[in-house]
Every structure is written in C-alpha cells, then in structure tokens.
Amino acid sequence: DAGVTQSPTHLIKTRGQQVTLRCSPKSGHDTVSWYQQALGQGPQFIFQYYEEEERQRGNFPDRFSGHQFPNYSSELNVNALLLGDSALYLCASSLTGDFSGNTIYFGEGSWLTVV
Amino acid sequence: GESVGLHLPTLSVQEGDNSIINCAYSNSASDYFIWYKQESGKGPQFIIDIRSNMDKRQGQRVTVLLNKTVKHLSLQIAATQPGDSAVYFCAESRNFNKFYFGSGTKLNVKP
C-alpha cells in the first residue's frame, strides 16, 4: 500500500513562470492538504481539498491555486513565480472525520527552486 | 511561532541521555497538538499528539507535556538514540482544522 506520493521531487523554474505539483494521497484517504516549507522553517498551511473543493485556505495569495480530482489526487499550481516561492512543498493526506494525528500522512515533498 | 530563518535552535545531547524540546504555541483556542519529526529530505513524521483536555501523554520513549496557562508544549525523549537526530516541530490546531507549525528545533545526538 503506497503512502503519499508527490511529483516531481525536484524542479527549477524561472521567475514569472508557472508550476504544477502533484500529489496522490494514501489509499483510503479523501482529503489533501498542501504546505510550503521554506528552508529552516516549519511548514505553512496553503490550503486543503475535500470532495474536489477547497475547504480551507491559509494566508497565501491567489497565485497559489489547486485542484482535487475524483480519485482524490491533487495538484498545486503556482503562477507568476517569485524567488521567495523557492521551498519544499509538502502534501498531507487524511480521512475526513478521522480526528487522529497519527492518521495524517505527509509525502516527501517537491523541492522547487526559482531562479 | 516566529521564524528563526536559516538558523534553527539546536539541542545537542549525548546518546543515552534524555532530551527535552520546547515549543511555545500562539493560539489559546488551539485544542489539539502534534509533535512531528522531520529527517533530512523527508516529510514530517507523526510522533505523538495531545488534546487540550490533557496535561500529559506518554508514548514509547516519548512524553508530551502541555501547559495551557503559558501556552507551552514540550517533548521529552528518553534514552536518546542517534536515530532520533532530526528536526522536531510542534503543530497546533483548533477543531482539527489547518495545522500551524512552529519553527522547529534540531536535535543532534552525539554518540
């Protein structure tokens, strides 16, 4: 049983470009949350998707958008990339209604470098 | 918590000693807390959790203490091992909604 898988693992983009990151949640999970983790800092919540809709959002600009597909997989899109968007982007999957932290699983992340 | 930029607080301990990692959380309405361990190149890994109606919770070699009065959380690791070397984060949430992470502490275990 695969855990949370993210792709790509590493990528380099130029300022102003757009990027799409992908996440497949753990089997049986229906909720996907995205986090941004800058070097040396803790993860920051971007948004959460459930039933193909954005359910919650953190303090991130509209340049950050997402999507969830019927198979529960999710994409994170970032437009008009800035140097400050360079970070590790983490996906966390969970099952809505299951209020246990030990059932939240993180992927290994996608490293984005903006040059 | 506030970011400490590229310089994470570091705790260095000798193998076999006990470790205590501290965290100050920000929202007095937070009712659920998690400690995560993050090894280099990996995503955060769940260690232990605690709800706000508890002061203490124990797991295998780990104990979490919660002091709601001063909004403080601590993680105690007994008989620290080299494999415990990692960055440790506390995370808080209200009603199990979005989680807010602290800035992390790097634990360095010396053999």
PDB file of N, CA, C and O in Angstrom, chain B residues 39-73:
ATOM      1  N   GLU B  39      13.236  14.197   9.231  1.00  0.00           N
ATOM      2  CA  GLU B  39      14.612  13.882   8.858  1.00  0.00           C
ATOM      3  C   GLU B  39      14.931  14.543   7.528  1.00  0.00           C
ATOM      4  O   GLU B  39      14.032  14.879   6.755  1.00  0.00           O
ATOM      5  N   SER B  40      16.210  14.722   7.290  1.00  0.00           N
ATOM      6  CA  SER B  40      16.654  15.420   6.091  1.00  0.00           C
ATOM      7  C   SER B  40      16.103  14.761   4.836  1.00  0.00           C
ATOM      8  O   SER B  40      16.219  13.545   4.663  1.00  0.00           O
ATOM      9  N   GLY B  41      15.471  15.552   4.001  1.00  0.00           N
ATOM     10  CA  GLY B  41      14.967  15.047   2.738  1.00  0.00           C
ATOM     11  C   GLY B  41      13.655  14.294   2.829  1.00  0.00           C
ATOM     12  O   GLY B  41      13.209  13.702   1.840  1.00  0.00           O
ATOM     13  N   LYS B  42      13.018  14.334   4.002  1.00  0.00           N
ATOM     14  CA  LYS B  42      11.759  13.603   4.175  1.00  0.00           C
ATOM     15  C   LYS B  42      10.659  14.524   4.680  1.00  0.00           C
ATOM     16  O   LYS B  42      10.923  15.623   5.169  1.00  0.00           O
ATOM     17  N   GLY B  43       9.444  14.060   4.568  1.00  0.00           N
ATOM     18  CA  GLY B  43       8.317  14.798   5.106  1.00  0.00           C
ATOM     19  C   GLY B  43       8.193  14.581   6.605  1.00  0.00           C
ATOM     20  O   GLY B  43       8.792  13.668   7.167  1.00  0.00           O
ATOM     21  N   PRO B  44       7.424  15.424   7.292  1.00  0.00           N
ATOM     22  CA  PRO B  44       7.223  15.257   8.734  1.00  0.00           C
ATOM     23  C   PRO B  44       6.597  13.909   9.071  1.00  0.00           C
ATOM     24  O   PRO B  44       5.725  13.422   8.347  1.00  0.00           O
ATOM     25  N   GLN B  45       7.018  13.353  10.183  1.00  0.00           N
ATOM     26  CA  GLN B  45       6.535  12.055  10.637  1.00  0.00           C
ATOM     27  C   GLN B  45       5.916  12.219  12.024  1.00  0.00           C
ATOM     28  O   GLN B  45       6.541  12.782  12.925  1.00  0.00           O
ATOM     29  N   PHE B  46       4.718  11.733  12.193  1.00  0.00           N
ATOM     30  CA  PHE B  46       3.996  11.840  13.470  1.00  0.00           C
ATOM     31  C   PHE B  46       4.766  11.141  14.584  1.00  0.00           C
ATOM     32  O   PHE B  46       5.272  10.038  14.422  1.00  0.00           O
ATOM     33  N   ILE B  47       4.867  11.834  15.742  1.00  0.00           N
ATOM     34  CA  ILE B  47       5.475  11.210  16.916  1.00  0.00           C
ATOM     35  C   ILE B  47       4.423  10.937  17.972  1.00  0.00           C
ATOM     36  O   ILE B  47       4.225   9.808  18.407  1.00  0.00           O
ATOM     37  N   ILE B  48       3.742  12.003  18.406  1.00  0.00           N
ATOM     38  CA  ILE B  48       2.771  11.879  19.479  1.00  0.00           C
ATOM     39  C   ILE B  48       1.851  13.084  19.442  1.00  0.00           C
ATOM     40  O   ILE B  48       2.232  14.150  18.942  1.00  0.00           O
ATOM     41  N   ASP B  49       0.634  12.918  19.941  1.00  0.00           N
ATOM     42  CA  ASP B  49      -0.309  14.023  19.973  1.00  0.00           C
ATOM     43  C   ASP B  49      -0.894  14.174  21.373  1.00  0.00           C
ATOM     44  O   ASP B  49      -0.747  13.303  22.233  1.00  0.00           O
ATOM     45  N   ILE B  50      -1.565  15.299  21.577  1.00  0.00           N
ATOM     46  CA  ILE B  50      -2.234  15.540  22.851  1.00  0.00           C
ATOM     47  C   ILE B  50      -3.382  16.508  22.625  1.00  0.00           C
ATOM     48  O   ILE B  50      -3.266  17.447  21.825  1.00  0.00           O
ATOM     49  N   ARG B  51      -4.473  16.260  23.300  1.00  0.00           N
ATOM     50  CA  ARG B  51      -5.618  17.169  23.215  1.00  0.00           C
ATOM     51  C   ARG B  51      -5.584  18.115  24.410  1.00  0.00           C
ATOM     52  O   ARG B  51      -4.963  17.824  25.437  1.00  0.00           O
ATOM     53  N   SER B  52      -6.296  19.212  24.283  1.00  0.00           N
ATOM     54  CA  SER B  52      -6.186  20.262  25.299  1.00  0.00           C
ATOM     55  C   SER B  52      -6.809  19.889  26.637  1.00  0.00           C
ATOM     56  O   SER B  52      -6.601  20.583  27.631  1.00  0.00           O
ATOM     57  N   ASN B  53      -7.567  18.784  26.666  1.00  0.00           N
ATOM     58  CA  ASN B  53      -8.144  18.365  27.945  1.00  0.00           C
ATOM     59  C   ASN B  53      -7.179  17.472  28.734  1.00  0.00           C
ATOM     60  O   ASN B  53      -7.550  16.904  29.754  1.00  0.00           O
ATOM     61  N   MET B  54      -5.943  17.364  28.240  1.00  0.00           N
ATOM     62  CA  MET B  54      -4.926  16.567  28.908  1.00  0.00           C
ATOM     63  C   MET B  54      -3.715  17.440  29.189  1.00  0.00           C
ATOM     64  O   MET B  54      -3.471  18.439  28.507  1.00  0.00           O
ATOM     65  N   ASP B  55      -2.939  17.052  30.213  1.00  0.00           N
ATOM     66  CA  ASP B  55      -1.695  17.758  30.524  1.00  0.00           C
ATOM     67  C   ASP B  55      -0.471  16.956  30.103  1.00  0.00           C
ATOM     68  O   ASP B  55       0.613  17.508  29.923  1.00  0.00           O
ATOM     69  N   LYS B  56      -0.673  15.660  29.982  1.00  0.00           N
ATOM     70  CA  LYS B  56       0.478  14.787  29.746  1.00  0.00           C
ATOM     71  C   LYS B  56       0.014  13.570  28.968  1.00  0.00           C
ATOM     72  O   LYS B  56      -1.095  13.059  29.186  1.00  0.00           O
ATOM     73  N   ARG B  57       0.878  13.120  28.083  1.00  0.00           N
ATOM     74  CA  ARG B  57       0.584  11.884  27.351  1.00  0.00           C
ATOM     75  C   ARG B  57       1.908  11.188  27.074  1.00  0.00           C
ATOM     76  O   ARG B  57       2.897  11.834  26.712  1.00  0.00           O
ATOM     77  N   GLN B  58       1.902   9.891  27.248  1.00  0.00           N
ATOM     78  CA  GLN B  58       3.140   9.134  27.068  1.00  0.00           C
ATOM     79  C   GLN B  58       3.012   8.162  25.921  1.00  0.00           C
ATOM     80  O   GLN B  58       1.956   7.546  25.702  1.00  0.00           O
ATOM     81  N   GLY B  59       4.123   8.026  25.196  1.00  0.00           N
ATOM     82  CA  GLY B  59       4.211   7.020  24.149  1.00  0.00           C
ATOM     83  C   GLY B  59       5.433   6.167  24.427  1.00  0.00           C
ATOM     84  O   GLY B  59       5.957   6.134  25.543  1.00  0.00           O
ATOM     85  N   GLN B  60       5.908   5.526  23.398  1.00  0.00           N
ATOM     86  CA  GLN B  60       7.108   4.719  23.559  1.00  0.00           C
ATOM     87  C   GLN B  60       8.324   5.623  23.553  1.00  0.00           C
ATOM     88  O   GLN B  60       8.643   6.243  22.564  1.00  0.00           O
ATOM     89  N   ARG B  61       8.971   5.764  24.662  1.00  0.00           N
ATOM     90  CA  ARG B  61      10.158   6.609  24.883  1.00  0.00           C
ATOM     91  C   ARG B  61       9.878   8.112  24.766  1.00  0.00           C
ATOM     92  O   ARG B  61      10.787   8.919  24.917  1.00  0.00           O
ATOM     93  N   VAL B  62       8.678   8.500  24.469  1.00  0.00           N
ATOM     94  CA  VAL B  62       8.359   9.923  24.346  1.00  0.00           C
ATOM     95  C   VAL B  62       7.202  10.309  25.269  1.00  0.00           C
ATOM     96  O   VAL B  62       6.305   9.508  25.520  1.00  0.00           O
ATOM     97  N   THR B  63       7.285  11.539  25.758  1.00  0.00           N
ATOM     98  CA  THR B  63       6.237  12.110  26.604  1.00  0.00           C
ATOM     99  C   THR B  63       5.988  13.529  26.140  1.00  0.00           C
ATOM    100  O   THR B  63       6.943  14.279  25.894  1.00  0.00           O
ATOM    101  N   VAL B  64       4.727  13.904  26.015  1.00  0.00           N
ATOM    102  CA  VAL B  64       4.390  15.283  25.687  1.00  0.00           C
ATOM    103  C   VAL B  64       3.702  15.904  26.900  1.00  0.00           C
ATOM    104  O   VAL B  64       2.836  15.282  27.523  1.00  0.00           O
ATOM    105  N   LEU B  65       4.123  17.114  27.226  1.00  0.00           N
ATOM    106  CA  LEU B  65       3.527  17.872  28.319  1.00  0.00           C
ATOM    107  C   LEU B  65       2.904  19.138  27.752  1.00  0.00           C
ATOM    108  O   LEU B  65       3.499  19.800  26.896  1.00  0.00           O
ATOM    109  N   LEU B  66       1.722  19.456  28.227  1.00  0.00           N
ATOM    110  CA  LEU B  66       1.006  20.634  27.761  1.00  0.00           C
ATOM    111  C   LEU B  66       0.681  21.538  28.943  1.00  0.00           C
ATOM    112  O   LEU B  66       0.056  21.101  29.905  1.00  0.00           O
ATOM    113  N   ASN B  67       1.103  22.785  28.843  1.00  0.00           N
ATOM    114  CA  ASN B  67       0.779  23.790  29.860  1.00  0.00           C
ATOM    115  C   ASN B  67      -0.026  24.885  29.173  1.00  0.00           C
ATOM    116  O   ASN B  67       0.534  25.758  28.503  1.00  0.00           O
ATOM    117  N   LYS B  68      -1.331  24.814  29.320  1.00  0.00           N
ATOM    118  CA  LYS B  68      -2.203  25.757  28.622  1.00  0.00           C
ATOM    119  C   LYS B  68      -2.117  27.160  29.211  1.00  0.00           C
ATOM    120  O   LYS B  68      -2.393  28.137  28.520  1.00  0.00           O
ATOM    121  N   THR B  69      -1.745  27.240  30.459  1.00  0.00           N
ATOM    122  CA  THR B  69      -1.680  28.551  31.104  1.00  0.00           C
ATOM    123  C   THR B  69      -0.664  29.459  30.423  1.00  0.00           C
ATOM    124  O   THR B  69      -0.917  30.642  30.204  1.00  0.00           O
ATOM    125  N   VAL B  70       0.470  28.872  30.075  1.00  0.00           N
ATOM    126  CA  VAL B  70       1.520  29.662  29.437  1.00  0.00           C
ATOM    127  C   VAL B  70       1.687  29.294  27.969  1.00  0.00           C
ATOM    128  O   VAL B  70       2.651  29.707  27.323  1.00  0.00           O
ATOM    129  N   LYS B  71       0.765  28.513  27.442  1.00  0.00           N
ATOM    130  CA  LYS B  71       0.786  28.103  26.031  1.00  0.00           C
ATOM    131  C   LYS B  71       2.134  27.491  25.669  1.00  0.00           C
ATOM    132  O   LYS B  71       2.829  27.946  24.745  1.00  0.00           O
ATOM    133  N   HIS B  72       2.473  26.445  26.384  1.00  0.00           N
ATOM    134  CA  HIS B  72       3.769  25.800  26.217  1.00  0.00           C
ATOM    135  C   HIS B  72       3.591  24.292  26.075  1.00  0.00           C
ATOM    136  O   HIS B  72       2.793  23.669  26.774  1.00  0.00           O
ATOM    137  N   LEU B  73       4.374  23.762  25.172  1.00  0.00           N
ATOM    138  CA  LEU B  73       4.339  22.324  24.880  1.00  0.00           C
ATOM    139  C   LEU B  73       5.775  21.814  24.957  1.00  0.00           C
ATOM    140  O   LEU B  73       6.705  22.516  24.527  1.00  0.00           O
TER     141      LEU B  73
END
